[in-house]
mmCIF file of C-alpha atoms in Angstrom:
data_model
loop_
_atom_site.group_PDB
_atom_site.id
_atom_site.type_symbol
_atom_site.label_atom_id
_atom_site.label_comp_id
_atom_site.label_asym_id
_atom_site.label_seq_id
_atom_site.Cartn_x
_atom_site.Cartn_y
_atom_site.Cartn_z
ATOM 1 C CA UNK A 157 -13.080 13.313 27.783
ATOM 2 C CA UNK A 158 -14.512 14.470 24.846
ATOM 3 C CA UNK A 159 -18.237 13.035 23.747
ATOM 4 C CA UNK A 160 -19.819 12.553 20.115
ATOM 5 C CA UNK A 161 -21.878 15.927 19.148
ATOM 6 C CA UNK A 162 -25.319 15.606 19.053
ATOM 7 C CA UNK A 163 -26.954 13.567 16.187
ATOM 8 C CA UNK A 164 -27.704 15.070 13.273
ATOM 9 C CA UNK A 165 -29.608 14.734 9.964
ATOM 10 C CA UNK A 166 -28.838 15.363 6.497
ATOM 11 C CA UNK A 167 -29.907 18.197 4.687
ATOM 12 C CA UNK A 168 -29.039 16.875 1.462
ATOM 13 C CA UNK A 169 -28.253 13.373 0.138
ATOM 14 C CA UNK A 170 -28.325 11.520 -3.343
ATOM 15 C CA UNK A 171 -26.548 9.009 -5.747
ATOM 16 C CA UNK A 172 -23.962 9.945 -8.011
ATOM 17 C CA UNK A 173 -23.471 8.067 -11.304
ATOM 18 C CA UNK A 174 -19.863 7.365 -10.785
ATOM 19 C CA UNK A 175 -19.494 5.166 -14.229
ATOM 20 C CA UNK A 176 -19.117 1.868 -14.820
ATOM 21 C CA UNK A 177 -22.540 0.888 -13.953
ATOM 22 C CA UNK A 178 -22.169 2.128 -10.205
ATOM 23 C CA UNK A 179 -23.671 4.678 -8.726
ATOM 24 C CA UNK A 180 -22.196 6.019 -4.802
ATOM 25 C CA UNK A 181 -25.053 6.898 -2.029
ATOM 26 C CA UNK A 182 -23.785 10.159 -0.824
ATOM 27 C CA UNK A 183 -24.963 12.661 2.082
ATOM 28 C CA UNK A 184 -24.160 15.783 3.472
ATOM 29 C CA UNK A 185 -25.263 17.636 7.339
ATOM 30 C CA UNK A 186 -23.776 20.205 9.516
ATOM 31 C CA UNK A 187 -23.623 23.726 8.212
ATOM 32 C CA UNK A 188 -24.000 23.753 4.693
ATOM 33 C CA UNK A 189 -21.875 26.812 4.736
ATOM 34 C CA UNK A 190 -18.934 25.309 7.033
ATOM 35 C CA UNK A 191 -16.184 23.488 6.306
ATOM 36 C CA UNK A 192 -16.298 20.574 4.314
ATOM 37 C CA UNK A 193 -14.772 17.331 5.700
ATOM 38 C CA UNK A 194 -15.144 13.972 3.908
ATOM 39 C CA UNK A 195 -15.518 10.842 5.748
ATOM 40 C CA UNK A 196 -14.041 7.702 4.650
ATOM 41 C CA UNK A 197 -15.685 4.858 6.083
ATOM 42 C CA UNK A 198 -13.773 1.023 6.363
ATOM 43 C CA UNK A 199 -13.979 -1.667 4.825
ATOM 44 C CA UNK A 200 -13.412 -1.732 2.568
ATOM 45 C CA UNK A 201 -17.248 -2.580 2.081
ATOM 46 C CA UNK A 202 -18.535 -1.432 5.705
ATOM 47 C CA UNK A 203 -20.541 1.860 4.845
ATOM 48 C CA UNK A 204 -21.578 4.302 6.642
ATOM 49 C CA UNK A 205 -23.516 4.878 10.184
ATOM 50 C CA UNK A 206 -25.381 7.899 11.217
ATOM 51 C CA UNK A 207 -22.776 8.111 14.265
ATOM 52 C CA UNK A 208 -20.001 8.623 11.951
ATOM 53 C CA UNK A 209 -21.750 12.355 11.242
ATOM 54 C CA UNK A 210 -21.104 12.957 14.905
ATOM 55 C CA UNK A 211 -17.230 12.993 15.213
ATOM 56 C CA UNK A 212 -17.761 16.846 13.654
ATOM 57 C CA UNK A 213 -19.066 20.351 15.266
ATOM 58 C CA UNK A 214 -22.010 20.689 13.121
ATOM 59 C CA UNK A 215 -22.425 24.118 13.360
ATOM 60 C CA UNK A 216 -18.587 24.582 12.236
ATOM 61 C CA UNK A 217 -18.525 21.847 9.232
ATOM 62 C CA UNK A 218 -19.889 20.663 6.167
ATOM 63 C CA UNK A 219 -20.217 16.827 6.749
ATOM 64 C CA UNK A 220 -19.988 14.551 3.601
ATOM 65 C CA UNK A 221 -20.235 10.945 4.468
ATOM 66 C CA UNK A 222 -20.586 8.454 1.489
ATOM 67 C CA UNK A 223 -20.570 4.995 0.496
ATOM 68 C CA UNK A 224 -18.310 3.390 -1.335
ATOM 69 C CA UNK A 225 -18.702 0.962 -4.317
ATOM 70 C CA UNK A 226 -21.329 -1.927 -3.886
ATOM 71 C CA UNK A 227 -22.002 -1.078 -0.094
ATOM 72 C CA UNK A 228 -24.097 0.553 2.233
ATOM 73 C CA UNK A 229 -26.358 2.195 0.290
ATOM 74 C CA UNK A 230 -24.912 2.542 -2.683
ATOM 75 C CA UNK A 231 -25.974 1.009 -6.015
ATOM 76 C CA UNK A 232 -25.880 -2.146 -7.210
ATOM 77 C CA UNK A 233 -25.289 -3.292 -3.662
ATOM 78 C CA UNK A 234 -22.835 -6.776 -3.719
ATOM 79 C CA UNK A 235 -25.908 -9.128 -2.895
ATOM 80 C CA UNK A 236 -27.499 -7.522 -5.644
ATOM 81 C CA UNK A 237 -24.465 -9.043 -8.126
ATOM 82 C CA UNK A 238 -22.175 -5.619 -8.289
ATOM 83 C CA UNK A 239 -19.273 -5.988 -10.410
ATOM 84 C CA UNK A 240 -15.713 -6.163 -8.093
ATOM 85 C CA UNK A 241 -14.116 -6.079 -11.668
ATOM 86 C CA UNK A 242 -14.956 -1.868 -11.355
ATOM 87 C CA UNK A 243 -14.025 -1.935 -7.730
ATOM 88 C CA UNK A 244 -10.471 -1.139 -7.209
ATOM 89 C CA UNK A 245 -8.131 1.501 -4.970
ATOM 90 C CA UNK A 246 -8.127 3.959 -8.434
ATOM 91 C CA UNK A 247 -11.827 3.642 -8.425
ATOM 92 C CA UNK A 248 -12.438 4.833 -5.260
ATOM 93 C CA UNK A 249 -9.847 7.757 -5.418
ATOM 94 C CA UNK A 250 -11.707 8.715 -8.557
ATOM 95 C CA UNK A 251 -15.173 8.232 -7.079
ATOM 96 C CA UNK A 252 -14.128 10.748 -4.364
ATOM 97 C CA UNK A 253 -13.269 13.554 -6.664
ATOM 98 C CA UNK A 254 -16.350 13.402 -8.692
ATOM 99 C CA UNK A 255 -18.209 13.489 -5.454
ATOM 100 C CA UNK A 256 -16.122 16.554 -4.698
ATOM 101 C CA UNK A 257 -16.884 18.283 -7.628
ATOM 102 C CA UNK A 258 -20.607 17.586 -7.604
ATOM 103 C CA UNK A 259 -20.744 19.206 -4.130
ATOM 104 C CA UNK A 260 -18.838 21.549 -5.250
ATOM 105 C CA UNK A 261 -16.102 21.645 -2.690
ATOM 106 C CA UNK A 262 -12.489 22.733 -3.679
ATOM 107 C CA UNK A 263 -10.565 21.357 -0.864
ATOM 108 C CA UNK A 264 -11.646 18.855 1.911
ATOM 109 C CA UNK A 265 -10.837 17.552 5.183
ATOM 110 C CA UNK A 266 -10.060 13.749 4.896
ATOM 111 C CA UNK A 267 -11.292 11.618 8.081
ATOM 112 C CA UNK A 268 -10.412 7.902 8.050
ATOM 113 C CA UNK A 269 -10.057 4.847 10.024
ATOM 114 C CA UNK A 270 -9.212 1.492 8.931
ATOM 115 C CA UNK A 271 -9.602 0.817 5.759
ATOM 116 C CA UNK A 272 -10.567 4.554 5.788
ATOM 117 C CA UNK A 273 -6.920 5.377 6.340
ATOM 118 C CA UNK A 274 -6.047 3.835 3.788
ATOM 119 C CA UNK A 275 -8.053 4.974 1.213
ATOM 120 C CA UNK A 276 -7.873 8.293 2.877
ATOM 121 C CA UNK A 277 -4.037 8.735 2.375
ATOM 122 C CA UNK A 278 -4.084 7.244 -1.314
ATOM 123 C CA UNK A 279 -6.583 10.194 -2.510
ATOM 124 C CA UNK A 280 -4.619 12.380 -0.798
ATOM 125 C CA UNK A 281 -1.446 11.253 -2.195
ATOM 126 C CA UNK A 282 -3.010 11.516 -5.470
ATOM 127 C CA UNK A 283 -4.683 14.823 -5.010
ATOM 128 C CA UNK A 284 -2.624 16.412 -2.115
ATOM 129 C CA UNK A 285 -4.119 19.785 -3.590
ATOM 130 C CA UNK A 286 -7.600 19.271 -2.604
ATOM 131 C CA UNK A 287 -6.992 18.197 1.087
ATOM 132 C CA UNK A 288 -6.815 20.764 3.959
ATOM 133 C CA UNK A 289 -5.789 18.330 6.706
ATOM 134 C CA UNK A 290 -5.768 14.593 7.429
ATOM 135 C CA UNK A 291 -7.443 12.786 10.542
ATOM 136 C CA UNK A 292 -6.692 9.255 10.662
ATOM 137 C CA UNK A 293 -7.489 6.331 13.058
ATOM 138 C CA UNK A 294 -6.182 3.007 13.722
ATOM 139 C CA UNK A 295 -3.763 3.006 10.520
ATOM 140 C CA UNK A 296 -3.802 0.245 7.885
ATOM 141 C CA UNK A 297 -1.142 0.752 5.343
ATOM 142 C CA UNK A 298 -2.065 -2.661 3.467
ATOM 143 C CA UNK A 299 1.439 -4.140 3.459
ATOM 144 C CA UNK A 300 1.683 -8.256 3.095
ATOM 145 C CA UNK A 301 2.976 -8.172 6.679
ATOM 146 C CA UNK A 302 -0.272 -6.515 8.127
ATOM 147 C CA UNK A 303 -2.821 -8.754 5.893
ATOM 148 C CA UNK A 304 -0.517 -11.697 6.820
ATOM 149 C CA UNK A 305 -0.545 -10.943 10.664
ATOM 150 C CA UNK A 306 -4.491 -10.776 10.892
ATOM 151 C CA UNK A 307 -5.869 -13.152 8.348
ATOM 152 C CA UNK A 308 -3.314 -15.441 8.173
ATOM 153 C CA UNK A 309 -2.315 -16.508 12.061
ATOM 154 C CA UNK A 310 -0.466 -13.708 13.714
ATOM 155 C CA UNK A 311 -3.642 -12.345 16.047
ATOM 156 C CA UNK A 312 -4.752 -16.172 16.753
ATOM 157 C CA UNK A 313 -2.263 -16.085 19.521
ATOM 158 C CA UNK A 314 -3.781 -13.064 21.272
ATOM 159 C CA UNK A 315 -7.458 -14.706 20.475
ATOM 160 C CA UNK A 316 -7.209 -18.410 19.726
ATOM 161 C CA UNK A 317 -11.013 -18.994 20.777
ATOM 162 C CA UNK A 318 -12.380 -16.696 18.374
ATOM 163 C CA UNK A 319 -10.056 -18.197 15.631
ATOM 164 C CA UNK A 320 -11.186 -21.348 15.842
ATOM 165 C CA UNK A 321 -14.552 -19.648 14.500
ATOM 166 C CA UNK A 322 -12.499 -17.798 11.485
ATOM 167 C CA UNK A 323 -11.711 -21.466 10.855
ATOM 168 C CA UNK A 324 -14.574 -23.191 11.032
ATOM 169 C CA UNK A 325 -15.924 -22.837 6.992
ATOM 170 C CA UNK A 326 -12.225 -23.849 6.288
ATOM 171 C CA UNK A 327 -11.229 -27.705 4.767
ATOM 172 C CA UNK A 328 -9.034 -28.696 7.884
ATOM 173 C CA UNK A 329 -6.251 -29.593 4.985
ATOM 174 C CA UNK A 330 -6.222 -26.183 4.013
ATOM 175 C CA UNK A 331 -5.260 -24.922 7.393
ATOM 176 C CA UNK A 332 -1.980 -24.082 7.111
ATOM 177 C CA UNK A 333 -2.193 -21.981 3.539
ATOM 178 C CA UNK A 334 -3.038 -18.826 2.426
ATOM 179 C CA UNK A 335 -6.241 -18.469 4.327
ATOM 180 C CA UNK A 336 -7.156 -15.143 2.119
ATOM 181 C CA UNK A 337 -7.177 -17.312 -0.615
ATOM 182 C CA UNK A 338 -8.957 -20.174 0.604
ATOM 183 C CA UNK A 339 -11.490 -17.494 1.781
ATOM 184 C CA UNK A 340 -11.674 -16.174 -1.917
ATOM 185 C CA UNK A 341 -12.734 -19.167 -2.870
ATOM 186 C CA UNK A 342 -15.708 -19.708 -0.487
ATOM 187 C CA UNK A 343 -17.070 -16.625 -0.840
ATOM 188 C CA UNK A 344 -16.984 -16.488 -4.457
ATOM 189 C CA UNK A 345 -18.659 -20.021 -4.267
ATOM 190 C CA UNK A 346 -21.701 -20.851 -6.540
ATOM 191 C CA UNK A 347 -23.295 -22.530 -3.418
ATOM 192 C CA UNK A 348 -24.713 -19.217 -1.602
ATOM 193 C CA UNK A 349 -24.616 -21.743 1.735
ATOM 194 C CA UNK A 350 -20.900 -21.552 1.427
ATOM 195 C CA UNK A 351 -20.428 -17.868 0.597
ATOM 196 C CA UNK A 352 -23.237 -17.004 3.686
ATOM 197 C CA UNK A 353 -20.781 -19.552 6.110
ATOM 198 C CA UNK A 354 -17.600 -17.773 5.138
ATOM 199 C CA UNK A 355 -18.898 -13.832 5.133
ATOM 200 C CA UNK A 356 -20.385 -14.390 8.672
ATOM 201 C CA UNK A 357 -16.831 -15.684 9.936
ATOM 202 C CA UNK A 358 -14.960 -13.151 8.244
ATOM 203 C CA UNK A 359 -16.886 -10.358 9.215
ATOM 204 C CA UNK A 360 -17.494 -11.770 13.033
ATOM 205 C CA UNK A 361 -13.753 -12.067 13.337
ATOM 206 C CA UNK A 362 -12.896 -7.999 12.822
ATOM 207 C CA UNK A 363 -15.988 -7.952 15.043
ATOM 208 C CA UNK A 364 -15.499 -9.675 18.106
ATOM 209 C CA UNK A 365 -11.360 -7.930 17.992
ATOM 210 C CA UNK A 366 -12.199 -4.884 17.581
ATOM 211 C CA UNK A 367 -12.654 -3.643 21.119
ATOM 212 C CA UNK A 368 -10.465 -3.679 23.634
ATOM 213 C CA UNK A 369 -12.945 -5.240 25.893
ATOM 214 C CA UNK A 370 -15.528 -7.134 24.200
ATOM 215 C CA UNK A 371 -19.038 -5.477 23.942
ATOM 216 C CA UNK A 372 -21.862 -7.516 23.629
ATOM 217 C CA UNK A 373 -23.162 -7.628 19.805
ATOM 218 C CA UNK A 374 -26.510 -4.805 19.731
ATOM 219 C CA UNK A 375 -28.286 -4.912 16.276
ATOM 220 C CA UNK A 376 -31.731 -4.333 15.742
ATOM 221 C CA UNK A 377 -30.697 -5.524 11.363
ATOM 222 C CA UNK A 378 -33.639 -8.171 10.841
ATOM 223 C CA UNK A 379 -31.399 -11.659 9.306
ATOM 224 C CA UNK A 380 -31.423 -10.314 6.179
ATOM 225 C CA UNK A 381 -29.793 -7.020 6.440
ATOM 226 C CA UNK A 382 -27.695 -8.774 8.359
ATOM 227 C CA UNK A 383 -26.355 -11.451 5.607
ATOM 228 C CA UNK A 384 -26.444 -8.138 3.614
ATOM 229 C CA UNK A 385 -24.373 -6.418 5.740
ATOM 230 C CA UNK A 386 -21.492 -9.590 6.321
ATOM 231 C CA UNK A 387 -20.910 -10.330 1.910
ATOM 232 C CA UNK A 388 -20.816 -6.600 1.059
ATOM 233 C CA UNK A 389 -18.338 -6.584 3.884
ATOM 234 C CA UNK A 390 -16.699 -9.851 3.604
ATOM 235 C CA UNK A 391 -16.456 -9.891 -0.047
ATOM 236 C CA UNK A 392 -15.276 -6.782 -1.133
ATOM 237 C CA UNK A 393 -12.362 -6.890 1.647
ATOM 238 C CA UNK A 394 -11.166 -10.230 0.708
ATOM 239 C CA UNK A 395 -11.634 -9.023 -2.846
ATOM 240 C CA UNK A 396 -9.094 -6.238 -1.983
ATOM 241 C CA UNK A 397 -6.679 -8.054 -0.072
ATOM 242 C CA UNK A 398 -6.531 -10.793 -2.288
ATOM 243 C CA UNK A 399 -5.453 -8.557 -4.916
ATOM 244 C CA UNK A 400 -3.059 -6.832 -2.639
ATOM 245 C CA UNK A 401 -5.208 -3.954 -2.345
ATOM 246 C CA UNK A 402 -4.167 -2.621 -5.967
ATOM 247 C CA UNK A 403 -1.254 -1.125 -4.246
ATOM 248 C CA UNK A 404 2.372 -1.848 -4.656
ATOM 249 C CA UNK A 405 3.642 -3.303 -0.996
ATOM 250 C CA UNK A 406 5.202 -0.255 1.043
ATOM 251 C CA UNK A 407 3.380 2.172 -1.834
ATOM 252 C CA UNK A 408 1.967 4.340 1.115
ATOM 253 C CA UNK A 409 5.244 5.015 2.783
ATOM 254 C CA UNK A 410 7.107 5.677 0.040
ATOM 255 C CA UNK A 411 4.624 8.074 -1.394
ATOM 256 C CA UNK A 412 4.397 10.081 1.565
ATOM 257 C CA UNK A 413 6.633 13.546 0.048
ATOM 258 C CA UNK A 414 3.622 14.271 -2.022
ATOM 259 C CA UNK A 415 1.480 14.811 1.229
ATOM 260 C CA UNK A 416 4.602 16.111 3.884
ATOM 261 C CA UNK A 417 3.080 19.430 3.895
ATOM 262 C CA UNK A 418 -0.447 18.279 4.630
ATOM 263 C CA UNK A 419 -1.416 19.082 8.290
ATOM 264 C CA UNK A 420 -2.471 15.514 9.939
ATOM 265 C CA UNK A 421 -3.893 13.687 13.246
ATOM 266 C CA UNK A 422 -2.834 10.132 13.874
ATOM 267 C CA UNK A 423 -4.876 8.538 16.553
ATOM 268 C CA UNK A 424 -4.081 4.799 17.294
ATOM 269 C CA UNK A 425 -5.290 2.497 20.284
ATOM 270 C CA UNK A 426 -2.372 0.958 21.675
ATOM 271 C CA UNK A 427 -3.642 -2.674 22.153
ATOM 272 C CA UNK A 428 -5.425 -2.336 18.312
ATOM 273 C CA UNK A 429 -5.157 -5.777 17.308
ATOM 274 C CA UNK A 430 -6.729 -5.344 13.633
ATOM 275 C CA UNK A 431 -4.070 -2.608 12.767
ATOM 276 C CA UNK A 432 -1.621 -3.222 15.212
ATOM 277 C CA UNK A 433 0.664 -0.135 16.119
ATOM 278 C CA UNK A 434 3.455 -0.822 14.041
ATOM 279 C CA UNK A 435 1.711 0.694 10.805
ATOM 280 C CA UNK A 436 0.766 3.810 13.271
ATOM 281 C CA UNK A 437 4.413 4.120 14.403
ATOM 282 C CA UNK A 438 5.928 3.915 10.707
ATOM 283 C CA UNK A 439 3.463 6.329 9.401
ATOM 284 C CA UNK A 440 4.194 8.497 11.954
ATOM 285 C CA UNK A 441 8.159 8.459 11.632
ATOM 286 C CA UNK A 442 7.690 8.953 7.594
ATOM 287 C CA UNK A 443 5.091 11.612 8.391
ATOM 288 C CA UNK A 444 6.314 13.821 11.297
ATOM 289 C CA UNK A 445 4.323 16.357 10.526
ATOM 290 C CA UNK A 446 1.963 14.776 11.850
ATOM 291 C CA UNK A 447 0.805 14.173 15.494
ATOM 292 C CA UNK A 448 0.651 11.059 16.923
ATOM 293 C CA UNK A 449 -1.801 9.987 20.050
ATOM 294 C CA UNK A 450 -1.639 6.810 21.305
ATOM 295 C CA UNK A 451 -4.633 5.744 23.212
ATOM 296 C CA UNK A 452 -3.234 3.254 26.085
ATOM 297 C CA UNK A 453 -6.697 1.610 26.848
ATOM 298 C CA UNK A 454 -8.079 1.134 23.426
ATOM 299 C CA UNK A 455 -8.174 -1.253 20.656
ATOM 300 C CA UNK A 456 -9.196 -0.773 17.456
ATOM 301 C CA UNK A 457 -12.340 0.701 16.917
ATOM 302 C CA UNK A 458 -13.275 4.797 16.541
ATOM 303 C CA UNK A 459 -16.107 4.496 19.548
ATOM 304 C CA UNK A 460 -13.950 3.728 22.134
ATOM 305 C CA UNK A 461 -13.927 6.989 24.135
ATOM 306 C CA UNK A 462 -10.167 7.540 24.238
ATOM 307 C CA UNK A 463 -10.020 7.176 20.121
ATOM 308 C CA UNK A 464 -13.095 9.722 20.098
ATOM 309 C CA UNK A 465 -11.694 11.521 22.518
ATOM 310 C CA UNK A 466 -8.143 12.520 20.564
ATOM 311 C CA UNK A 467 -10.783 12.135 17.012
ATOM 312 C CA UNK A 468 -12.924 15.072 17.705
ATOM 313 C CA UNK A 469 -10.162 17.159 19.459
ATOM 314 C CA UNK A 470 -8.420 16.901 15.569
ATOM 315 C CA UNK A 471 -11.384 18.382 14.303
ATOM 316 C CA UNK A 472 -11.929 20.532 16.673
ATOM 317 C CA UNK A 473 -8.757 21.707 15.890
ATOM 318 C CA UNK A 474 -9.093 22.403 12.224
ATOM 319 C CA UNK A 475 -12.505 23.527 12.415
ATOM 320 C CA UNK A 476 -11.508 27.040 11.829
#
């Protein structure tokens, strides 16, 4: 079973003025000299973790890791009033080349989970020239039927305790609507009480299913950080999902000539509530170039050791 490499620093980091008042925190480590890979981190609005660095040989790869718009440490942060007007799916693709030509890369790895797949197969539909390979984890192809299924009842059955919490900032007569909506509403509230209430459920919900067996929550984040953390994370998903991730429903699938020649990695935990497998499966039969691993004791998220496992093997793999 393959482990994380050891951690790492950077050797170089920085913001980039990306336009629109918005500037992206950006880092790179490894070998400076190696091969670049880019990861993409979830979200959207989660940021990035020094871990993330260690899913890469760093003695074989250049390792770019970077926040997107008005998270982690990017600039103006969404607690700090960032603009989701400037914060859409063509944003980010085009944030992601400029970083790529400011590093000066000409073609990049793409690693994504999530949200990161996501994004992560968008750029590379839109700039299939620039990508050497794809790696992707726990696939979200931000269809109505996948936002409907997690936000909107489908995973209550498999945890109806936690969703009682996902309810619980919810008007009991608004139940049985279009809880992405009603959530748009709260956290966009003028009342920061309400907007605090409704980021802390959203964000606890992806975090207690996440795992295939619940881990118990370690942060050393002091309360603020914290509240930080849950409306950059909160708000900018619902933002996106409300707004149908700027996407055309199905866009991803029927896209997917422009990347057919692209080498890829599909790893996907089998009992991954948050993406379930069906996304996995239909990316995979549209994309049979690339390989599919299905981790039979995992859920959704990229630390459990099976998901790591098959994760670093990909890049292992491309390295050279």
């Amino acid at each position: 079973m393959r482990d994380f490499y050891p951690e790492i620093e950077p050797y170089e980091s920085g913001h980039l003025d990306v336009g629109d008042g918005q500037e992206i925190y950006w880092e790179t480590s490894g070998n400076p000299d190696g091969k670049p890979a880019v990861f993409v981190h979830g979200g959207p609005g989660g940021g990035t973790a020094p871990a993330q660095r260690r899913f890469f040989d760093p003695a074989k790869y250049r390792i770019v890791l970077f926040d997107q718009r008005g998270c982690g440490q990017s600039r103006p942060h969404i607690a700090d009033g960032a603009d989701l007007s400037v914060n859409t799916t063509p944003h980010l693709i085009a944030d992601m080349e400029r970083l790529r030509i400011h590093l000066d890369i000409d073609r990049w790895q793409v690693f994504g989970g999530s949200w990161g797949s996501t994004l992560g197969l968008a750029y590379a539909q839109a700039h299939p020239d620039r990508v050497t390979e794809l790696v992707l984890r726990g696939i979200f192809l931000l269809r109505r039927s996948e936002i409907d299924w997690y936000y909107n009842g489908g995973a209550a059955h498999i945890y109806p305790d936690v969703w009682e919490s996902y309810l619980e900032p919810i008007p009991v007569e608004e139940r049985d609507g279009d809880l992405v909506e009603v959530y748009h509403r709260l956290l966009t509230s003028t009342d920061p009480a309400v907007a605090r209430a409704a980021a802390r459920a959203w964000t606890g919900w992806e975090q207690a299913t996440s795992y295939l067996l619940p881990r118990p929550e370690e942060t050393t984040n002091t309360e603020d950080d914290t509240h930080r953390y849950d409306l950059a994370f909160a708000s900018i998903e619902n933002h996106y999902f409300v707004n149908h991730g700027f996407l055309d429903d199905g866009q991803l699938l029927a896209d997917i000539d422009s990347i057919a020649h692209i080498p890829g990695v599909i790893v996907q935990g089998r009992y991954d509530v948050v993406c379930p497998m069906r996304s996995a499966w239909d990316l995979h039969r549209a994309w049979p170039a690339a390989d599919l691993h299905v981790v039979a004791d995992a859920g959704h998220a990229s630390y459990e050791p099976g998901i790591r496992h098959h994760l670093i093997e990909a890049t292992d793999r491309f390295s050279g």
